[in-house]
Amino acid sequence: MILKGLKDKFKYKSGLKYLKQELAKQREAPLRKEGISAIGVIVDLENFAEPEKFYELIDAYGLRPNAVKIIGYRKFYDKNSPYATPVFSDKDLGWNGAVENSYALEFLSRDYDLLINYYRESNLLMQLMSVKTSARIRVGFSEQDPAFNDLIFGSGVSDFPSFKKELKKYLKVLNQIA
């Protein structure tokens, strides 16, 4: 038990070190055309229990049905329990910032035009997922370090209609949607 605790502590420290190194680097956006055709969402399921609301963005932006990919974070989850949204947790943290979860790896393997970091609390694993995701535009909340997001909102996580409205407004200003 003591060795597992030490191992987890060292994994956490190596993850923090990796995160600091990645934030210090100049982030390169993937070579994708202008406009929004693929959206990735990292959502904190502890504070927002309705991740299926993000599928409303398909109709709002006129996207194809599989354009939105959602992955959720839970502090603890049972691998045998069925979740509607793919889930990752703190126990999926590996050495040097690696994420050891098949759902997370599949999420990270794609390129996105828009990444929505839908969480307020600073959490190493969600931040690692955000840094490792290849996206042209990143959106999040004001409580996070500005290095994670290009567009920052002050609305609450529980106020999804306001977030959706503001996001659409700013994407129009940036000429990303019609």
PDB file of N, CA and C in Angstrom, residues 7-81:
ATOM      1  N   LYS A   7       4.255   5.568  -5.549  1.00  0.00           N
ATOM      2  CA  LYS A   7       4.245   5.473  -7.007  1.00  0.00           C
ATOM      3  C   LYS A   7       3.270   6.498  -7.593  1.00  0.00           C
ATOM      4  N   ASP A   8       2.075   6.600  -7.022  1.00  0.00           N
ATOM      5  CA  ASP A   8       1.079   7.562  -7.498  1.00  0.00           C
ATOM      6  C   ASP A   8       1.576   9.000  -7.325  1.00  0.00           C
ATOM      7  N   LYS A   9       2.250   9.260  -6.214  1.00  0.00           N
ATOM      8  CA  LYS A   9       2.784  10.600  -5.956  1.00  0.00           C
ATOM      9  C   LYS A   9       3.845  10.967  -6.996  1.00  0.00           C
ATOM     10  N   PHE A  10       4.723  10.019  -7.323  1.00  0.00           N
ATOM     11  CA  PHE A  10       5.758  10.288  -8.317  1.00  0.00           C
ATOM     12  C   PHE A  10       5.170  10.421  -9.724  1.00  0.00           C
ATOM     13  N   LYS A  11       4.126   9.645 -10.019  1.00  0.00           N
ATOM     14  CA  LYS A  11       3.443   9.785 -11.310  1.00  0.00           C
ATOM     15  C   LYS A  11       2.839  11.182 -11.428  1.00  0.00           C
ATOM     16  N   TYR A  12       2.235  11.654 -10.345  1.00  0.00           N
ATOM     17  CA  TYR A  12       1.626  12.983 -10.332  1.00  0.00           C
ATOM     18  C   TYR A  12       2.689  14.053 -10.567  1.00  0.00           C
ATOM     19  N   LYS A  13       3.828  13.921  -9.875  1.00  0.00           N
ATOM     20  CA  LYS A  13       4.907  14.906 -10.033  1.00  0.00           C
ATOM     21  C   LYS A  13       5.472  14.878 -11.449  1.00  0.00           C
ATOM     22  N   SER A  14       5.616  13.689 -12.024  1.00  0.00           N
ATOM     23  CA  SER A  14       6.136  13.612 -13.386  1.00  0.00           C
ATOM     24  C   SER A  14       5.107  14.177 -14.378  1.00  0.00           C
ATOM     25  N   GLY A  15       3.823  14.016 -14.085  1.00  0.00           N
ATOM     26  CA  GLY A  15       2.781  14.603 -14.915  1.00  0.00           C
ATOM     27  C   GLY A  15       2.806  16.120 -14.863  1.00  0.00           C
ATOM     28  N   LEU A  16       3.000  16.682 -13.665  1.00  0.00           N
ATOM     29  CA  LEU A  16       3.107  18.137 -13.525  1.00  0.00           C
ATOM     30  C   LEU A  16       4.308  18.686 -14.287  1.00  0.00           C
ATOM     31  N   LYS A  17       5.421  17.974 -14.202  1.00  0.00           N
ATOM     32  CA  LYS A  17       6.630  18.395 -14.904  1.00  0.00           C
ATOM     33  C   LYS A  17       6.382  18.390 -16.415  1.00  0.00           C
ATOM     34  N   TYR A  18       5.737  17.336 -16.918  1.00  0.00           N
ATOM     35  CA  TYR A  18       5.425  17.250 -18.341  1.00  0.00           C
ATOM     36  C   TYR A  18       4.499  18.394 -18.758  1.00  0.00           C
ATOM     37  N   LEU A  19       3.484  18.679 -17.940  1.00  0.00           N
ATOM     38  CA  LEU A  19       2.526  19.742 -18.245  1.00  0.00           C
ATOM     39  C   LEU A  19       3.229  21.093 -18.339  1.00  0.00           C
ATOM     40  N   LYS A  20       4.120  21.384 -17.406  1.00  0.00           N
ATOM     41  CA  LYS A  20       4.861  22.652 -17.436  1.00  0.00           C
ATOM     42  C   LYS A  20       5.718  22.762 -18.690  1.00  0.00           C
ATOM     43  N   GLN A  21       6.348  21.655 -19.092  1.00  0.00           N
ATOM     44  CA  GLN A  21       7.172  21.654 -20.305  1.00  0.00           C
ATOM     45  C   GLN A  21       6.316  21.912 -21.544  1.00  0.00           C
ATOM     46  N   GLU A  22       5.153  21.291 -21.613  1.00  0.00           N
ATOM     47  CA  GLU A  22       4.265  21.459 -22.769  1.00  0.00           C
ATOM     48  C   GLU A  22       3.710  22.875 -22.843  1.00  0.00           C
ATOM     49  N   LEU A  23       3.384  23.472 -21.704  1.00  0.00           N
ATOM     50  CA  LEU A  23       2.862  24.841 -21.698  1.00  0.00           C
ATOM     51  C   LEU A  23       3.937  25.849 -22.093  1.00  0.00           C
ATOM     52  N   ALA A  24       5.201  25.528 -21.821  1.00  0.00           N
ATOM     53  CA  ALA A  24       6.300  26.425 -22.171  1.00  0.00           C
ATOM     54  C   ALA A  24       6.579  26.407 -23.675  1.00  0.00           C
ATOM     55  N   LYS A  25       6.210  25.319 -24.361  1.00  0.00           N
ATOM     56  CA  LYS A  25       6.437  25.207 -25.798  1.00  0.00           C
ATOM     57  C   LYS A  25       5.432  26.066 -26.555  1.00  0.00           C
ATOM     58  N   GLN A  26       5.824  26.462 -27.771  1.00  0.00           N
ATOM     59  CA  GLN A  26       4.893  27.159 -28.659  1.00  0.00           C
ATOM     60  C   GLN A  26       3.936  26.123 -29.234  1.00  0.00           C
ATOM     61  N   ARG A  27       2.656  26.333 -29.035  1.00  0.00           N
ATOM     62  CA  ARG A  27       1.652  25.379 -29.499  1.00  0.00           C
ATOM     63  C   ARG A  27       1.382  25.593 -30.978  1.00  0.00           C
ATOM     64  N   GLU A  28       1.437  24.506 -31.751  1.00  0.00           N
ATOM     65  CA  GLU A  28       1.150  24.589 -33.174  1.00  0.00           C
ATOM     66  C   GLU A  28      -0.240  24.028 -33.433  1.00  0.00           C
ATOM     67  N   ALA A  29      -1.031  24.797 -34.146  1.00  0.00           N
ATOM     68  CA  ALA A  29      -2.376  24.345 -34.506  1.00  0.00           C
ATOM     69  C   ALA A  29      -2.280  23.367 -35.673  1.00  0.00           C
ATOM     70  N   PRO A  30      -3.170  22.392 -35.713  1.00  0.00           N
ATOM     71  CA  PRO A  30      -3.151  21.459 -36.844  1.00  0.00           C
ATOM     72  C   PRO A  30      -3.491  22.186 -38.142  1.00  0.00           C
ATOM     73  N   LEU A  31      -3.000  21.661 -39.232  1.00  0.00           N
ATOM     74  CA  LEU A  31      -3.269  22.264 -40.535  1.00  0.00           C
ATOM     75  C   LEU A  31      -4.651  21.829 -41.003  1.00  0.00           C
ATOM     76  N   ARG A  32      -5.638  22.600 -40.614  1.00  0.00           N
ATOM     77  CA  ARG A  32      -7.023  22.348 -40.997  1.00  0.00           C
ATOM     78  C   ARG A  32      -7.580  23.616 -41.604  1.00  0.00           C
ATOM     79  N   LYS A  33      -8.530  23.453 -42.503  1.00  0.00           N
ATOM     80  CA  LYS A  33      -9.137  24.619 -43.143  1.00  0.00           C
ATOM     81  C   LYS A  33      -9.962  25.406 -42.130  1.00  0.00           C
ATOM     82  N   GLU A  34     -10.269  26.641 -42.480  1.00  0.00           N
ATOM     83  CA  GLU A  34     -11.095  27.488 -41.620  1.00  0.00           C
ATOM     84  C   GLU A  34     -12.482  26.889 -41.460  1.00  0.00           C
ATOM     85  N   GLY A  35     -13.165  27.283 -40.412  1.00  0.00           N
ATOM     86  CA  GLY A  35     -14.509  26.785 -40.159  1.00  0.00           C
ATOM     87  C   GLY A  35     -14.484  25.689 -39.103  1.00  0.00           C
ATOM     88  N   ILE A  36     -15.659  25.331 -38.640  1.00  0.00           N
ATOM     89  CA  ILE A  36     -15.789  24.312 -37.609  1.00  0.00           C
ATOM     90  C   ILE A  36     -16.454  23.081 -38.215  1.00  0.00           C
ATOM     91  N   SER A  37     -15.727  21.972 -38.236  1.00  0.00           N
ATOM     92  CA  SER A  37     -16.302  20.718 -38.726  1.00  0.00           C
ATOM     93  C   SER A  37     -16.097  19.576 -37.739  1.00  0.00           C
ATOM     94  N   ALA A  38     -15.200  19.751 -36.765  1.00  0.00           N
ATOM     95  CA  ALA A  38     -14.956  18.722 -35.750  1.00  0.00           C
ATOM     96  C   ALA A  38     -14.774  19.399 -34.394  1.00  0.00           C
ATOM     97  N   ILE A  39     -15.556  18.946 -33.405  1.00  0.00           N
ATOM     98  CA  ILE A  39     -15.507  19.533 -32.067  1.00  0.00           C
ATOM     99  C   ILE A  39     -15.162  18.448 -31.057  1.00  0.00           C
ATOM    100  N   GLY A  40     -14.182  18.725 -30.215  1.00  0.00           N
ATOM    101  CA  GLY A  40     -13.829  17.847 -29.104  1.00  0.00           C
ATOM    102  C   GLY A  40     -14.233  18.524 -27.801  1.00  0.00           C
ATOM    103  N   VAL A  41     -14.758  17.728 -26.868  1.00  0.00           N
ATOM    104  CA  VAL A  41     -15.211  18.288 -25.592  1.00  0.00           C
ATOM    105  C   VAL A  41     -14.623  17.462 -24.453  1.00  0.00           C
ATOM    106  N   ILE A  42     -13.926  18.139 -23.540  1.00  0.00           N
ATOM    107  CA  ILE A  42     -13.455  17.519 -22.301  1.00  0.00           C
ATOM    108  C   ILE A  42     -14.334  18.106 -21.204  1.00  0.00           C
ATOM    109  N   VAL A  43     -15.148  17.262 -20.581  1.00  0.00           N
ATOM    110  CA  VAL A  43     -16.135  17.753 -19.623  1.00  0.00           C
ATOM    111  C   VAL A  43     -15.921  17.101 -18.259  1.00  0.00           C
ATOM    112  N   ASP A  44     -16.057  17.897 -17.209  1.00  0.00           N
ATOM    113  CA  ASP A  44     -15.975  17.414 -15.837  1.00  0.00           C
ATOM    114  C   ASP A  44     -17.352  16.897 -15.440  1.00  0.00           C
ATOM    115  N   LEU A  45     -17.526  15.583 -15.426  1.00  0.00           N
ATOM    116  CA  LEU A  45     -18.819  14.982 -15.123  1.00  0.00           C
ATOM    117  C   LEU A  45     -19.194  15.095 -13.652  1.00  0.00           C
ATOM    118  N   GLU A  46     -18.251  15.477 -12.811  1.00  0.00           N
ATOM    119  CA  GLU A  46     -18.543  15.697 -11.397  1.00  0.00           C
ATOM    120  C   GLU A  46     -19.375  16.974 -11.211  1.00  0.00           C
ATOM    121  N   ASN A  47     -19.177  17.959 -12.097  1.00  0.00           N
ATOM    122  CA  ASN A  47     -19.850  19.250 -11.974  1.00  0.00           C
ATOM    123  C   ASN A  47     -20.867  19.538 -13.075  1.00  0.00           C
ATOM    124  N   PHE A  48     -20.888  18.718 -14.112  1.00  0.00           N
ATOM    125  CA  PHE A  48     -21.832  18.894 -15.209  1.00  0.00           C
ATOM    126  C   PHE A  48     -22.308  17.511 -15.640  1.00  0.00           C
ATOM    127  N   ALA A  49     -23.534  17.182 -15.297  1.00  0.00           N
ATOM    128  CA  ALA A  49     -24.044  15.818 -15.481  1.00  0.00           C
ATOM    129  C   ALA A  49     -24.771  15.600 -16.803  1.00  0.00           C
ATOM    130  N   GLU A  50     -24.785  16.586 -17.686  1.00  0.00           N
ATOM    131  CA  GLU A  50     -25.531  16.456 -18.941  1.00  0.00           C
ATOM    132  C   GLU A  50     -24.633  16.666 -20.167  1.00  0.00           C
ATOM    133  N   PRO A  51     -23.637  15.819 -20.378  1.00  0.00           N
ATOM    134  CA  PRO A  51     -22.735  16.027 -21.514  1.00  0.00           C
ATOM    135  C   PRO A  51     -23.414  15.876 -22.871  1.00  0.00           C
ATOM    136  N   GLU A  52     -24.552  15.195 -22.909  1.00  0.00           N
ATOM    137  CA  GLU A  52     -25.266  15.030 -24.180  1.00  0.00           C
ATOM    138  C   GLU A  52     -25.771  16.367 -24.738  1.00  0.00           C
ATOM    139  N   LYS A  53     -25.796  17.414 -23.927  1.00  0.00           N
ATOM    140  CA  LYS A  53     -26.209  18.741 -24.398  1.00  0.00           C
ATOM    141  C   LYS A  53     -25.265  19.273 -25.480  1.00  0.00           C
ATOM    142  N   PHE A  54     -24.025  18.789 -25.486  1.00  0.00           N
ATOM    143  CA  PHE A  54     -23.071  19.254 -26.494  1.00  0.00           C
ATOM    144  C   PHE A  54     -23.457  18.800 -27.897  1.00  0.00           C
ATOM    145  N   TYR A  55     -24.286  17.769 -27.986  1.00  0.00           N
ATOM    146  CA  TYR A  55     -24.751  17.335 -29.299  1.00  0.00           C
ATOM    147  C   TYR A  55     -25.690  18.365 -29.927  1.00  0.00           C
ATOM    148  N   GLU A  56     -26.188  19.305 -29.130  1.00  0.00           N
ATOM    149  CA  GLU A  56     -26.991  20.405 -29.659  1.00  0.00           C
ATOM    150  C   GLU A  56     -26.168  21.283 -30.598  1.00  0.00           C
ATOM    151  N   LEU A  57     -24.841  21.271 -30.436  1.00  0.00           N
ATOM    152  CA  LEU A  57     -23.973  22.071 -31.292  1.00  0.00           C
ATOM    153  C   LEU A  57     -24.006  21.578 -32.732  1.00  0.00           C
ATOM    154  N   ILE A  58     -24.351  20.311 -32.939  1.00  0.00           N
ATOM    155  CA  ILE A  58     -24.448  19.757 -34.293  1.00  0.00           C
ATOM    156  C   ILE A  58     -25.501  20.526 -35.084  1.00  0.00           C
ATOM    157  N   ASP A  59     -26.681  20.691 -34.484  1.00  0.00           N
ATOM    158  CA  ASP A  59     -27.750  21.438 -35.156  1.00  0.00           C
ATOM    159  C   ASP A  59     -27.442  22.930 -35.209  1.00  0.00           C
ATOM    160  N   ALA A  60     -26.889  23.465 -34.146  1.00  0.00           N
ATOM    161  CA  ALA A  60     -26.619  24.905 -34.069  1.00  0.00           C
ATOM    162  C   ALA A  60     -25.608  25.352 -35.125  1.00  0.00           C
ATOM    163  N   TYR A  61     -24.638  24.495 -35.468  1.00  0.00           N
ATOM    164  CA  TYR A  61     -23.592  24.860 -36.421  1.00  0.00           C
ATOM    165  C   TYR A  61     -23.730  24.137 -37.751  1.00  0.00           C
ATOM    166  N   GLY A  62     -24.774  23.326 -37.911  1.00  0.00           N
ATOM    167  CA  GLY A  62     -24.987  22.599 -39.160  1.00  0.00           C
ATOM    168  C   GLY A  62     -23.893  21.590 -39.456  1.00  0.00           C
ATOM    169  N   LEU A  63     -23.503  20.829 -38.443  1.00  0.00           N
ATOM    170  CA  LEU A  63     -22.425  19.850 -38.598  1.00  0.00           C
ATOM    171  C   LEU A  63     -22.968  18.465 -38.924  1.00  0.00           C
ATOM    172  N   ARG A  64     -22.078  17.585 -39.374  1.00  0.00           N
ATOM    173  CA  ARG A  64     -22.496  16.208 -39.615  1.00  0.00           C
ATOM    174  C   ARG A  64     -22.694  15.511 -38.269  1.00  0.00           C
ATOM    175  N   PRO A  65     -23.463  14.422 -38.230  1.00  0.00           N
ATOM    176  CA  PRO A  65     -23.856  13.792 -36.955  1.00  0.00           C
ATOM    177  C   PRO A  65     -22.700  13.337 -36.055  1.00  0.00           C
ATOM    178  N   ASN A  66     -21.572  12.952 -36.618  1.00  0.00           N
ATOM    179  CA  ASN A  66     -20.465  12.468 -35.780  1.00  0.00           C
ATOM    180  C   ASN A  66     -19.386  13.524 -35.560  1.00  0.00           C
ATOM    181  N   ALA A  67     -19.729  14.794 -35.692  1.00  0.00           N
ATOM    182  CA  ALA A  67     -18.748  15.875 -35.594  1.00  0.00           C
ATOM    183  C   ALA A  67     -18.340  16.198 -34.163  1.00  0.00           C
ATOM    184  N   VAL A  68     -19.153  15.819 -33.181  1.00  0.00           N
ATOM    185  CA  VAL A  68     -18.850  16.141 -31.783  1.00  0.00           C
ATOM    186  C   VAL A  68     -18.386  14.883 -31.065  1.00  0.00           C
ATOM    187  N   LYS A  69     -17.195  14.968 -30.468  1.00  0.00           N
ATOM    188  CA  LYS A  69     -16.628  13.858 -29.705  1.00  0.00           C
ATOM    189  C   LYS A  69     -16.469  14.327 -28.263  1.00  0.00           C
ATOM    190  N   ILE A  70     -17.087  13.602 -27.322  1.00  0.00           N
ATOM    191  CA  ILE A  70     -17.086  14.003 -25.914  1.00  0.00           C
ATOM    192  C   ILE A  70     -16.357  12.958 -25.084  1.00  0.00           C
ATOM    193  N   ILE A  71     -15.551  13.434 -24.152  1.00  0.00           N
ATOM    194  CA  ILE A  71     -14.943  12.547 -23.155  1.00  0.00           C
ATOM    195  C   ILE A  71     -15.129  13.205 -21.795  1.00  0.00           C
ATOM    196  N   GLY A  72     -15.478  12.412 -20.798  1.00  0.00           N
ATOM    197  CA  GLY A  72     -15.770  12.942 -19.480  1.00  0.00           C
ATOM    198  C   GLY A  72     -14.758  12.508 -18.435  1.00  0.00           C
ATOM    199  N   TYR A  73     -14.620  13.324 -17.431  1.00  0.00           N
ATOM    200  CA  TYR A  73     -13.725  13.033 -16.308  1.00  0.00           C
ATOM    201  C   TYR A  73     -14.548  12.758 -15.062  1.00  0.00           C
ATOM    202  N   ARG A  74     -14.178  11.723 -14.349  1.00  0.00           N
ATOM    203  CA  ARG A  74     -14.726  11.426 -13.015  1.00  0.00           C
ATOM    204  C   ARG A  74     -13.548  11.118 -12.095  1.00  0.00           C
ATOM    205  N   LYS A  75     -13.672  11.514 -10.836  1.00  0.00           N
ATOM    206  CA  LYS A  75     -12.598  11.195  -9.886  1.00  0.00           C
ATOM    207  C   LYS A  75     -12.423   9.691  -9.762  1.00  0.00           C
ATOM    208  N   PHE A  76     -13.536   8.983  -9.653  1.00  0.00           N
ATOM    209  CA  PHE A  76     -13.524   7.526  -9.577  1.00  0.00           C
ATOM    210  C   PHE A  76     -14.611   6.996 -10.499  1.00  0.00           C
ATOM    211  N   TYR A  77     -14.338   5.898 -11.156  1.00  0.00           N
ATOM    212  CA  TYR A  77     -15.381   5.257 -11.951  1.00  0.00           C
ATOM    213  C   TYR A  77     -15.144   3.758 -11.968  1.00  0.00           C
ATOM    214  N   ASP A  78     -16.210   3.039 -12.205  1.00  0.00           N
ATOM    215  CA  ASP A  78     -16.164   1.587 -12.265  1.00  0.00           C
ATOM    216  C   ASP A  78     -16.073   1.185 -13.728  1.00  0.00           C
ATOM    217  N   LYS A  79     -15.022   0.461 -14.093  1.00  0.00           N
ATOM    218  CA  LYS A  79     -14.833   0.067 -15.488  1.00  0.00           C
ATOM    219  C   LYS A  79     -15.955  -0.841 -15.986  1.00  0.00           C
ATOM    220  N   ASN A  80     -16.634  -1.511 -15.082  1.00  0.00           N
ATOM    221  CA  ASN A  80     -17.693  -2.432 -15.475  1.00  0.00           C
ATOM    222  C   ASN A  80     -19.059  -1.762 -15.600  1.00  0.00           C
ATOM    223  N   SER A  81     -19.191  -0.532 -15.126  1.00  0.00           N
ATOM    224  CA  SER A  81     -20.467   0.184 -15.212  1.00  0.00           C
ATOM    225  C   SER A  81     -20.591   0.838 -16.580  1.00  0.00           C
TER     226      SER A  81
END
